[in-house]
Short mmCIF file of C-alpha atoms in Angstrom, two decimals:
data_model
loop_
_atom_site.label_atom_id
_atom_site.label_comp_id
_atom_site.label_asym_id
_atom_site.label_seq_id
_atom_site.Cartn_x
_atom_site.Cartn_y
_atom_site.Cartn_z
CA MET X 23 113.71 65.06 -46.87
CA THR X 24 115.20 62.93 -49.64
CA GLN X 25 113.44 65.20 -52.13
CA ASP X 26 115.07 68.22 -50.48
CA VAL X 27 118.50 66.62 -50.84
CA ASP X 28 117.81 65.91 -54.51
CA ARG X 29 116.66 69.50 -55.08
CA LEU X 30 119.71 70.86 -53.29
CA CYS X 31 122.16 68.91 -55.45
CA LEU X 32 120.34 69.62 -58.71
CA THR X 33 119.77 73.32 -58.02
CA LEU X 34 123.30 73.87 -56.75
CA SER X 35 124.84 72.23 -59.80
CA THR X 36 122.69 74.40 -62.09
CA ILE X 37 122.97 77.69 -60.26
CA THR X 38 126.74 77.61 -59.77
CA THR X 39 127.45 77.67 -63.48
CA LYS X 40 124.92 80.43 -64.16
CA VAL X 41 126.15 82.63 -61.31
CA ILE X 42 129.71 82.50 -62.60
CA ILE X 43 129.01 82.85 -66.32
CA SER X 44 125.87 85.03 -66.64
CA PRO X 45 127.39 88.47 -65.80
CA PHE X 46 130.14 87.97 -68.37
CA GLN X 47 127.67 86.63 -70.93
CA ILE X 48 125.23 89.51 -70.60
CA GLY X 49 127.95 92.16 -70.65
CA TYR X 50 129.78 90.62 -73.59
CA TYR X 51 126.74 89.95 -75.76
CA THR X 52 125.19 93.33 -74.98
CA TYR X 53 128.38 94.96 -76.26
CA LYS X 54 128.44 92.72 -79.37
CA VAL X 55 124.79 93.46 -80.12
CA PHE X 56 125.40 97.19 -79.72
CA VAL X 57 128.40 97.03 -82.05
CA GLY X 58 126.57 95.02 -84.68
CA THR X 59 123.07 96.52 -84.57
CA GLY X 60 123.48 99.82 -82.75
CA TRP X 61 121.40 101.13 -79.92
CA LEU X 62 118.13 100.29 -81.70
CA GLY X 63 118.83 96.55 -81.77
CA THR X 64 119.89 96.51 -78.14
CA VAL X 65 116.82 98.45 -77.02
CA SER X 66 114.59 96.13 -79.10
CA ILE X 67 115.86 93.04 -77.31
CA TYR X 68 115.54 94.62 -73.85
CA GLY X 69 112.10 95.95 -74.84
CA LEU X 70 110.98 92.45 -75.83
CA PHE X 71 112.24 91.19 -72.51
CA PHE X 72 110.18 93.71 -70.53
CA LEU X 73 107.13 93.23 -72.79
CA GLY X 74 107.21 89.48 -72.19
CA THR X 75 107.38 90.09 -68.45
CA VAL X 76 104.26 92.32 -68.56
CA VAL X 77 102.27 89.89 -70.74
CA ASN X 78 103.14 86.98 -68.47
CA ARG X 79 101.91 89.06 -65.53
CA LEU X 80 98.56 89.67 -67.24
CA VAL X 81 98.14 86.02 -68.20
CA MET X 82 99.03 84.98 -64.66
CA SER X 83 96.15 86.94 -63.04
CA PRO X 84 93.33 84.45 -63.85
CA VAL X 85 95.42 81.65 -62.41
CA VAL X 86 95.63 83.34 -59.01
CA LYS X 87 92.44 81.81 -57.60
CA PHE X 88 93.69 78.34 -58.46
CA VAL X 89 97.00 79.12 -56.82
CA VAL X 90 95.10 80.26 -53.70
CA LYS X 91 93.16 76.99 -53.69
CA GLN X 92 96.35 74.96 -54.08
CA GLU X 93 98.06 76.90 -51.28
CA LYS X 94 95.04 76.40 -49.02
CA CYS X 95 95.08 72.66 -49.63
CA GLU X 96 98.81 72.57 -49.01
CA GLY X 97 98.28 74.52 -45.80
CA ASN X 98 95.63 72.03 -44.68
CA PHE X 99 97.98 69.18 -45.47
CA ARG X 100 100.82 70.76 -43.51
CA PHE X 101 98.43 71.58 -40.66
CA LYS X 102 97.42 67.94 -40.49
CA HIS X 103 101.06 66.94 -40.26
CA MET X 104 101.55 69.56 -37.55
CA GLN X 105 98.49 68.24 -35.72
CA VAL X 106 99.86 64.70 -35.81
CA ARG X 107 103.25 65.94 -34.60
CA VAL X 108 101.81 68.02 -31.74
CA ASP X 109 99.30 65.36 -30.69
CA SER X 110 101.65 62.42 -31.19
CA GLU X 111 101.50 61.44 -27.53
CA SER X 112 97.68 61.55 -27.47
CA ILE X 113 97.53 59.58 -30.71
CA SER X 114 99.86 56.98 -29.21
CA PHE X 115 97.68 56.70 -26.13
CA HIS X 116 94.62 56.16 -28.34
CA VAL X 117 96.49 53.71 -30.61
CA SER X 118 94.97 55.61 -33.53
CA GLY X 119 97.92 55.92 -35.88
CA LEU X 120 96.02 54.14 -38.67
CA VAL X 121 93.08 56.56 -38.42
CA GLU X 122 95.38 59.59 -38.59
CA SER X 123 97.21 58.00 -41.53
CA VAL X 124 93.95 57.68 -43.50
CA LYS X 125 92.98 61.29 -42.75
CA THR X 126 96.43 62.57 -43.69
CA ASN X 127 96.34 60.64 -46.96
CA LEU X 128 92.94 62.17 -47.70
CA SER X 129 94.42 65.65 -47.26
CA LEU X 130 97.25 64.64 -49.58
CA ASP X 131 94.80 63.45 -52.25
CA THR X 132 92.95 66.78 -52.05
CA LEU X 133 96.23 68.65 -52.44
CA ILE X 134 97.21 66.58 -55.48
CA LEU X 135 93.83 67.27 -57.13
CA ALA X 136 94.22 71.02 -56.54
CA GLN X 137 97.73 70.95 -57.98
CA GLN X 138 96.49 69.11 -61.05
CA ARG X 139 93.82 71.76 -61.65
CA LEU X 140 96.44 74.49 -61.24
CA ILE X 141 98.75 72.82 -63.74
CA ASN X 142 95.93 72.62 -66.29
CA ARG X 143 95.37 76.39 -65.93
CA GLN X 144 99.08 77.09 -66.29
CA ILE X 145 99.15 75.76 -69.86
CA LEU X 146 98.29 79.22 -71.29
CA LEU X 147 100.92 80.82 -69.10
CA ASN X 148 103.55 78.39 -70.34
CA MET X 149 102.45 78.95 -73.95
CA THR X 150 103.00 82.72 -73.69
CA ARG X 151 106.40 82.13 -72.15
CA TYR X 152 107.43 79.84 -75.02
CA ILE X 153 105.99 82.25 -77.59
CA PHE X 154 108.19 85.06 -76.33
CA ASP X 155 111.15 82.70 -76.31
CA TYR X 156 110.61 82.13 -80.05
CA LEU X 157 109.91 85.83 -80.63
CA GLY X 158 113.43 86.46 -79.38
CA SER X 159 114.84 84.85 -82.49
CA ILE X 160 112.51 86.91 -84.71
CA ILE X 161 113.50 90.14 -82.97
CA SER X 162 117.15 89.25 -83.47
CA TYR X 163 116.66 89.13 -87.26
CA LEU X 164 114.66 92.40 -87.22
CA ALA X 165 117.41 94.04 -85.21
CA ILE X 166 119.95 92.95 -87.82
CA ALA X 167 117.75 94.10 -90.70
CA ILE X 168 117.82 97.71 -89.51
CA PRO X 169 121.58 98.28 -89.95
CA ILE X 170 121.66 96.20 -93.15
CA PHE X 171 118.94 98.21 -94.90
CA GLY X 172 120.29 101.38 -93.33
CA GLY X 173 123.53 100.96 -95.24
CA GLN X 174 125.77 100.29 -92.27
CA PHE X 175 127.50 97.45 -94.13
CA ASP X 176 129.28 97.68 -97.49
CA ASP X 177 127.77 96.06 -100.54
CA ASP X 178 130.76 93.79 -101.06
CA GLU X 179 130.46 92.25 -97.57
CA ASN X 180 128.98 88.76 -97.17
CA ILE X 181 125.48 89.50 -95.89
CA SER X 182 124.73 85.88 -95.04
CA SER X 183 127.70 85.64 -92.68
CA ILE X 184 126.72 88.95 -91.04
CA VAL X 185 123.14 87.77 -90.48
CA SER X 186 124.34 84.45 -89.09
CA ALA X 187 126.86 86.01 -86.71
CA TYR X 188 124.72 88.78 -85.27
CA SER X 189 121.53 86.70 -85.07
CA PHE X 190 123.42 84.26 -82.86
CA VAL X 191 124.66 87.16 -80.70
CA CYS X 192 121.16 88.62 -80.31
CA MET X 193 119.52 85.27 -79.51
CA TYR X 194 122.17 84.48 -76.93
CA LEU X 195 121.57 87.83 -75.23
CA VAL X 196 117.85 87.00 -75.01
CA TYR X 197 118.69 83.60 -73.54
CA SER X 198 121.09 85.11 -70.99
CA LEU X 199 118.50 87.64 -69.79
CA THR X 200 115.84 84.94 -69.41
CA SER X 201 118.23 82.68 -67.52
CA LEU X 202 119.11 85.52 -65.13
CA VAL X 203 115.43 86.07 -64.24
CA ASP X 204 114.89 82.36 -63.69
CA LEU X 205 117.91 82.34 -61.39
CA SER X 206 116.14 84.38 -58.67
CA SER X 207 113.52 81.68 -58.01
CA GLN X 208 116.21 79.03 -57.92
CA VAL X 209 118.16 81.00 -55.29
CA VAL X 210 115.09 81.08 -53.04
CA LEU X 211 114.58 77.35 -53.51
CA LEU X 212 118.25 76.71 -52.80
CA SER X 213 118.09 78.67 -49.53
CA GLY X 214 115.09 76.73 -48.28
CA VAL X 215 116.36 73.25 -49.07
CA THR X 216 119.83 74.11 -47.75
CA HIS X 217 118.33 74.99 -44.38
CA ARG X 218 116.35 71.77 -44.21
CA VAL X 219 119.28 69.62 -45.29
CA ALA X 220 121.49 71.35 -42.72
CA GLU X 221 118.97 70.47 -40.01
CA LEU X 222 119.00 66.86 -41.20
CA ILE X 223 122.80 66.72 -41.02
CA GLU X 224 122.76 68.22 -37.50
CA CYS X 225 120.18 65.68 -36.33
CA LEU X 226 122.12 62.78 -37.83
CA PHE X 227 125.31 64.00 -36.18
CA LYS X 228 123.53 64.33 -32.85
CA LEU X 229 122.12 60.82 -33.13
CA GLN X 230 125.52 59.45 -34.03
CA THR X 231 127.30 61.09 -31.07
CA GLU X 232 124.60 61.01 -28.37
CA TRP X 233 122.79 57.79 -29.20
CA ASP X 234 121.45 55.96 -26.20
CA ILE X 235 119.78 52.59 -26.09
CA THR X 236 116.84 54.02 -24.13
CA THR X 237 115.84 55.95 -27.27
CA LEU X 238 114.98 52.65 -28.89
CA HIS X 239 113.02 51.53 -25.85
CA THR X 240 111.10 54.80 -25.70
CA SER X 241 109.65 54.27 -29.16
CA SER X 242 109.14 50.55 -28.74
CA SER X 243 105.70 49.05 -28.78
CA PHE X 244 104.36 47.00 -25.91
CA ALA X 245 105.23 43.86 -27.84
CA ASN X 246 108.88 44.91 -28.13
CA ILE X 247 109.02 45.69 -24.42
CA THR X 248 107.69 42.21 -23.69
CA GLN X 249 110.32 40.67 -25.95
CA ASN X 250 113.01 42.68 -24.18
CA LEU X 251 111.80 41.33 -20.87
CA GLN X 252 112.00 37.80 -22.24
CA ARG X 253 115.60 38.36 -23.30
CA ARG X 254 116.42 39.80 -19.88
CA SER X 255 114.94 36.73 -18.23
CA VAL X 256 117.15 34.52 -20.38
CA ARG X 257 120.20 36.53 -19.29
CA GLY X 258 119.27 35.89 -15.66
CA GLU X 259 117.87 39.29 -14.71
CA GLU X 260 115.14 39.20 -12.10
CA ALA X 261 111.46 39.69 -12.84
CA SER X 262 108.45 39.22 -10.63
CA SER X 263 106.60 35.93 -10.75
CA ASP X 264 103.48 37.63 -12.07
CA SER X 265 105.47 39.28 -14.85
CA ASN X 266 107.18 36.03 -15.81
CA CYS X 267 103.78 34.38 -15.95
CA LEU X 268 102.53 37.06 -18.29
CA LEU X 269 105.58 36.73 -20.50
CA GLU X 270 105.16 32.98 -20.79
CA GLU X 271 101.48 33.33 -21.65
CA ASN X 272 102.19 35.97 -24.29
CA ALA X 273 104.94 33.87 -25.81
CA GLU X 274 102.57 30.91 -26.11
CA LYS X 275 99.38 32.54 -27.35
CA GLY X 276 100.55 35.85 -28.86
CA LEU X 277 98.35 38.92 -29.02
CA SER X 278 94.93 39.08 -30.60
CA ILE X 279 94.04 42.18 -32.59
CA SER X 280 90.30 41.61 -32.70
CA GLU X 281 88.31 44.71 -31.73
CA ASP X 282 85.42 42.59 -30.48
CA ASP X 283 87.45 40.48 -28.10
CA GLN X 284 85.54 40.69 -24.80
CA GLN X 285 87.52 38.08 -22.91
CA PRO X 286 87.92 39.31 -19.31
CA PHE X 287 91.43 40.10 -18.14
CA ASN X 288 92.20 40.02 -14.42
CA ILE X 289 95.52 41.87 -14.72
CA ALA X 290 96.17 44.54 -17.33
CA PHE X 291 99.62 45.80 -16.25
CA ILE X 292 102.36 44.80 -13.85
CA MET X 293 105.14 47.13 -12.71
CA SER X 294 107.83 45.58 -10.54
CA GLU X 295 110.78 47.51 -9.04
CA VAL X 296 110.31 50.24 -11.64
CA ASP X 297 112.28 53.48 -11.66
CA ILE X 298 110.86 56.27 -13.83
CA VAL X 299 113.18 58.92 -15.24
CA ALA X 300 112.13 61.50 -17.82
CA PRO X 301 114.06 61.18 -21.12
CA GLY X 302 117.05 63.48 -21.10
CA SER X 303 117.03 63.79 -17.31
CA THR X 304 118.86 62.02 -14.52
CA LYS X 305 116.39 62.81 -11.72
CA ALA X 306 114.15 59.90 -10.78
CA LEU X 307 110.48 60.83 -10.62
CA VAL X 308 109.44 57.52 -9.03
CA THR X 309 111.69 54.81 -7.60
CA ASN X 310 111.18 51.12 -6.88
CA LEU X 311 107.50 51.22 -7.85
CA HIS X 312 105.43 48.03 -7.44
CA LEU X 313 102.02 48.30 -9.06
CA ASP X 314 99.47 45.87 -10.48
CA ILE X 315 96.50 47.13 -12.51
CA ARG X 316 93.83 44.54 -11.69
CA LYS X 317 90.24 44.15 -12.76
CA GLY X 318 87.86 45.82 -10.31
CA ASP X 319 90.63 47.68 -8.47
CA ASN X 320 90.00 51.33 -9.33
CA LEU X 321 93.24 53.21 -8.72
CA LEU X 322 93.66 56.94 -8.09
CA ILE X 323 97.13 58.47 -8.56
CA MET X 324 97.68 61.75 -6.72
CA GLY X 325 100.62 63.93 -5.80
CA PRO X 326 102.11 67.37 -6.36
CA SER X 327 102.71 68.75 -9.83
CA SER X 328 105.67 67.25 -11.71
CA SER X 329 105.83 64.34 -9.27
CA GLY X 330 105.49 61.71 -12.02
CA LYS X 331 101.75 60.99 -12.11
CA SER X 332 101.38 61.28 -15.89
CA SER X 333 104.79 59.67 -16.29
CA ILE X 334 103.41 56.42 -14.87
CA LEU X 335 100.82 56.33 -17.65
CA ARG X 336 103.50 57.09 -20.24
CA VAL X 337 105.55 54.13 -19.02
CA LEU X 338 102.48 51.88 -19.00
CA ARG X 339 101.66 52.90 -22.57
CA GLY X 340 105.27 52.37 -23.64
CA LEU X 341 105.95 55.99 -24.59
CA TRP X 342 108.73 56.21 -22.01
CA PRO X 343 111.15 53.46 -21.06
CA ALA X 344 111.45 52.26 -17.51
CA ALA X 345 114.90 53.21 -16.23
CA ARG X 346 114.89 50.04 -14.14
CA GLY X 347 112.55 47.18 -13.35
CA THR X 348 109.88 45.20 -15.17
CA VAL X 349 106.83 46.49 -17.05
CA ALA X 350 104.53 43.84 -18.50
CA TYR X 351 101.00 43.65 -19.83
CA ASP X 352 98.56 40.93 -20.80
CA PHE X 353 95.82 42.13 -23.14
CA PRO X 354 95.22 42.43 -26.89
CA PRO X 355 95.23 45.89 -28.48
CA GLY X 356 92.01 47.73 -29.20
CA PRO X 357 89.58 50.11 -27.48
CA LYS X 358 87.41 47.25 -26.21
CA VAL X 359 90.05 46.25 -23.66
CA VAL X 360 92.13 49.29 -22.67
CA ILE X 361 91.68 52.98 -23.45
CA PHE X 362 93.98 55.82 -22.44
CA LEU X 363 92.60 59.34 -22.11
CA PRO X 364 95.62 61.67 -22.06
CA GLN X 365 95.72 64.98 -20.24
CA LYS X 366 95.29 66.92 -23.46
CA PRO X 367 91.98 66.01 -25.16
CA LEU X 368 92.50 64.70 -28.68
CA LEU X 369 89.92 65.65 -31.31
CA THR X 370 90.63 64.77 -34.91
CA ASN X 371 89.10 66.21 -38.05
CA GLY X 372 85.80 64.79 -39.19
CA SER X 373 82.23 64.48 -37.98
CA LEU X 374 80.99 64.32 -34.38
CA LEU X 375 80.40 60.60 -34.91
CA GLU X 376 84.07 60.14 -35.81
CA GLN X 377 85.08 61.94 -32.63
CA ILE X 378 83.08 59.55 -30.46
CA ILE X 379 84.02 56.26 -32.14
CA TYR X 380 87.72 57.30 -32.17
CA PRO X 381 90.21 55.57 -32.38
CA LEU X 382 88.09 53.41 -34.68
CA ARG X 383 87.57 54.65 -38.21
CA GLN X 384 84.24 54.96 -39.98
CA ASP X 385 84.27 52.71 -43.04
CA PRO X 386 82.31 54.26 -45.97
CA LYS X 387 81.51 50.75 -47.23
CA ASP X 388 80.21 49.67 -43.82
CA PRO X 389 78.78 52.76 -42.08
CA VAL X 390 77.80 52.87 -38.44
CA SER X 391 74.31 51.44 -37.94
CA ASN X 392 71.32 53.58 -37.01
CA ASP X 393 70.94 51.71 -33.72
CA THR X 394 74.50 52.65 -32.78
CA CYS X 395 73.82 56.27 -33.69
CA GLU X 396 70.72 56.22 -31.50
CA ASN X 397 72.78 54.91 -28.61
CA ILE X 398 75.30 57.70 -29.14
CA LEU X 399 72.52 60.28 -29.22
CA SER X 400 71.21 58.87 -25.93
CA LEU X 401 74.67 59.29 -24.40
CA LEU X 402 74.79 62.88 -25.65
CA ASP X 403 71.37 63.54 -24.15
CA SER X 404 72.45 62.15 -20.79
CA LEU X 405 75.36 64.62 -20.73
CA HIS X 406 73.20 67.50 -21.97
CA MET X 407 75.22 67.73 -25.20
CA ARG X 408 72.44 67.27 -27.74
CA GLY X 409 72.93 70.88 -28.78
CA LEU X 410 76.38 69.96 -30.07
CA VAL X 411 74.72 67.70 -32.66
CA ASN X 412 72.71 70.65 -33.92
CA ARG X 413 75.77 72.90 -34.02
CA ALA X 414 77.67 70.31 -36.06
CA GLY X 415 74.78 69.87 -38.51
CA GLY X 416 74.12 66.28 -37.50
CA LEU X 417 75.96 63.33 -36.06
CA ARG X 418 77.39 62.18 -39.39
CA ASN X 419 78.00 65.63 -40.93
CA ASP X 420 81.54 66.94 -41.19
CA PRO X 421 81.33 70.63 -40.21
CA ASP X 422 84.89 71.27 -41.41
CA TRP X 423 85.81 72.63 -37.99
CA ASN X 424 88.93 72.76 -35.98
CA TRP X 425 87.27 71.00 -33.06
CA ASN X 426 89.84 72.29 -30.60
CA ASP X 427 88.72 75.84 -31.39
CA ALA X 428 84.99 75.13 -31.72
CA LEU X 429 84.57 73.39 -28.34
CA SER X 430 85.26 74.59 -24.84
CA PRO X 431 87.72 72.62 -22.65
CA GLY X 432 84.81 71.11 -20.75
CA GLU X 433 83.04 70.05 -23.96
CA MET X 434 86.23 68.48 -25.28
CA GLN X 435 86.66 66.47 -22.08
CA ARG X 436 83.05 65.31 -22.20
CA VAL X 437 83.40 64.22 -25.84
CA CYS X 438 86.54 62.26 -24.96
CA PHE X 439 84.81 60.67 -21.97
CA LEU X 440 81.97 59.68 -24.28
CA ARG X 441 84.46 57.39 -26.00
CA LEU X 442 84.76 55.40 -22.81
CA LEU X 443 81.01 55.05 -22.53
CA PHE X 444 80.74 54.12 -26.20
CA HIS X 445 83.56 51.56 -26.34
CA ARG X 446 83.07 50.32 -22.75
CA PRO X 447 86.61 48.98 -22.33
CA GLN X 448 87.58 46.74 -19.47
CA PHE X 449 90.25 49.21 -18.32
CA ALA X 450 90.38 52.99 -18.67
CA LEU X 451 93.46 55.00 -17.76
CA VAL X 452 92.56 58.69 -17.61
CA ASP X 453 94.85 61.64 -16.93
CA GLU X 454 93.08 64.72 -15.51
CA ALA X 455 90.14 63.82 -17.74
CA THR X 456 87.57 65.81 -15.70
CA SER X 457 89.66 68.78 -14.58
CA ALA X 458 87.54 71.23 -16.60
CA LEU X 459 84.20 69.72 -15.54
CA SER X 460 81.94 70.48 -12.62
CA LEU X 461 81.65 68.03 -9.75
CA ASP X 462 78.14 66.91 -10.73
CA VAL X 463 79.20 66.12 -14.32
CA GLU X 464 82.32 64.38 -12.99
CA GLU X 465 80.14 62.25 -10.71
CA GLN X 466 77.81 61.38 -13.59
CA LEU X 467 80.68 60.26 -15.83
CA TYR X 468 82.48 58.17 -13.21
CA LYS X 469 79.28 56.49 -12.01
CA ALA X 470 78.43 55.60 -15.61
CA CYS X 471 81.87 53.98 -16.01
CA LEU X 472 81.46 52.00 -12.79
CA GLN X 473 77.98 50.86 -13.84
CA HIS X 474 79.50 49.49 -17.05
CA ASN X 475 82.13 47.62 -14.99
CA ILE X 476 85.01 49.69 -16.36
CA THR X 477 88.09 49.54 -14.16
CA ILE X 478 89.44 53.07 -13.86
CA VAL X 479 92.97 54.29 -13.24
CA SER X 480 92.80 58.05 -12.72
CA VAL X 481 95.41 60.75 -12.38
CA GLY X 482 94.06 63.83 -10.65
CA HIS X 483 94.25 66.46 -7.95
CA ARG X 484 90.61 66.58 -6.83
CA HIS X 485 89.86 64.79 -3.58
CA SER X 486 86.33 64.21 -4.88
CA LEU X 487 87.80 61.49 -7.13
CA LYS X 488 88.40 59.26 -4.10
CA ARG X 489 84.70 58.40 -4.06
CA TYR X 490 85.07 56.38 -7.27
CA HIS X 491 88.28 54.46 -6.46
CA ASN X 492 89.38 51.68 -4.15
CA THR X 493 93.11 52.37 -3.98
CA LEU X 494 95.13 55.56 -3.68
CA LEU X 495 98.70 55.83 -4.97
CA THR X 496 100.33 59.00 -3.60
CA LEU X 497 103.61 60.35 -4.98
CA ASP X 498 105.71 62.71 -2.88
CA GLY X 499 107.62 64.39 -5.74
CA ILE X 500 111.08 63.20 -4.62
CA GLY X 501 110.84 59.61 -5.83
CA GLY X 502 108.79 58.17 -2.98
CA TRP X 503 105.30 56.71 -3.08
CA LYS X 504 102.71 55.06 -0.91
CA LYS X 505 99.67 52.95 -1.68
CA ASP X 506 96.57 53.03 0.54
CA THR X 507 93.14 51.46 0.52
CA ILE X 508 90.22 53.87 0.28
CA TYR X 509 87.27 52.96 2.49
CA GLN X 510 84.13 54.38 0.98
CA GLU X 511 82.12 54.11 4.23
CA CYS X 512 84.00 56.95 5.90
CA ASP X 513 85.86 58.23 2.83
CA GLU X 514 89.15 57.98 4.67
CA ILE X 515 92.48 56.49 3.69
CA ASN X 516 93.68 53.39 5.42
CA PRO X 517 96.46 54.41 7.80
CA HIS X 518 98.13 51.03 7.32
CA SER X 519 99.60 51.62 3.90
CA GLU X 520 102.16 49.99 1.68
CA ARG X 521 105.18 52.32 1.45
CA ASP X 522 108.53 52.50 -0.21
CA MET X 523 110.47 53.19 3.01
CA SER X 524 113.78 53.60 1.23
CA SER X 525 112.63 56.68 -0.68
CA LEU X 526 110.36 58.35 1.88
#
């Protein structure tokens, strides 16, 4: 955006002068050339102008394929930016911003290389353009020679002054015509950057007039939320005893970022007296919610559409702020502890292996071991997805696909669920992660997670999911909620449930 502002100022300062002066220049110097050299000199200059345009067109043709390559690379780079923008929520859930940054930078490097090759091929094009610029001065002298040798001037006139005066007039006409042609491309550039700068000004004005402190909280990381809770505690605001305990522990020991940290965590999240309101709305989706995500307590969140089921996960991940109450966590970042599977499957560019180890990144200097690849192939076999390896040309091969187009919704959900089985986190929070799968595949995936002692928090509509959970959180869509124990013996919900009586 700063580059657009710079282009706008530079182009506007250049184009304004040319727009005002060029019509008068061309008209004046065309008249002066006609008076001094006649129609033949004027036609010669305009003929050179059109000839140079044709030659430049012929020289430009071989460069087309390099332009196509550069445009393709630029399109891929913009598509990657679009993919990051569209999938920003999924990327945030996966905590994979670093991986996407590396992939985006790789697309940028490819674009720069293509642009460099294009520039090298444009040398001949630029040479022809400069040649015709210099030919303009030669044509100006030839145009003057015709009336001189034709006897248009008297013998007693100073020929040197005539040549000097009319050569300047002819060369300036050539320059004015060239500047007018160049002006068209600058007008297009000016229109584009003006639109983008106008959007920037509108956004800045909107932020200045409608700024709300919750915007900061919405984009805050878990660590910032924890610090905010600490400041609230200092100001005397209430927090649950469990939350205060978590805050004190985090303040003392900080957060580890080790991916191999397998220390067990009894409580992953605590929500106390939480109200959830969608950004930009005033309607509460959930009110006065009390919820602890504990090890071994598999929680199923159900309710009608738009009742706030996915919103609970967004608040837990820190994507949305809590309108009221306390949200705290006690675990280090990394896929070995907590993994979110958002409602929309996220598949990045790269090989099938990169899809499964996501959000970790494959290091070229330290590739994934063969034993790990064999384990991944065993997981693919267990889900009857070995054919996908053949379609992709191998586990490590990059098929240069758009995975979202190459795979069916069910295949995408199975690939994303494979990440759970590969990373084996202590907690997995999944949002409609098996909605496109059959019941037998769903059973296979959930049983595999339970066998690996993965505590699952699921959002879903299927009643078949109750078989794999101990607790049911039901939302009523008007802010109320109730929490029941699921008894697997009879697959019924405990009638003695914990309710928010004020909102039901």
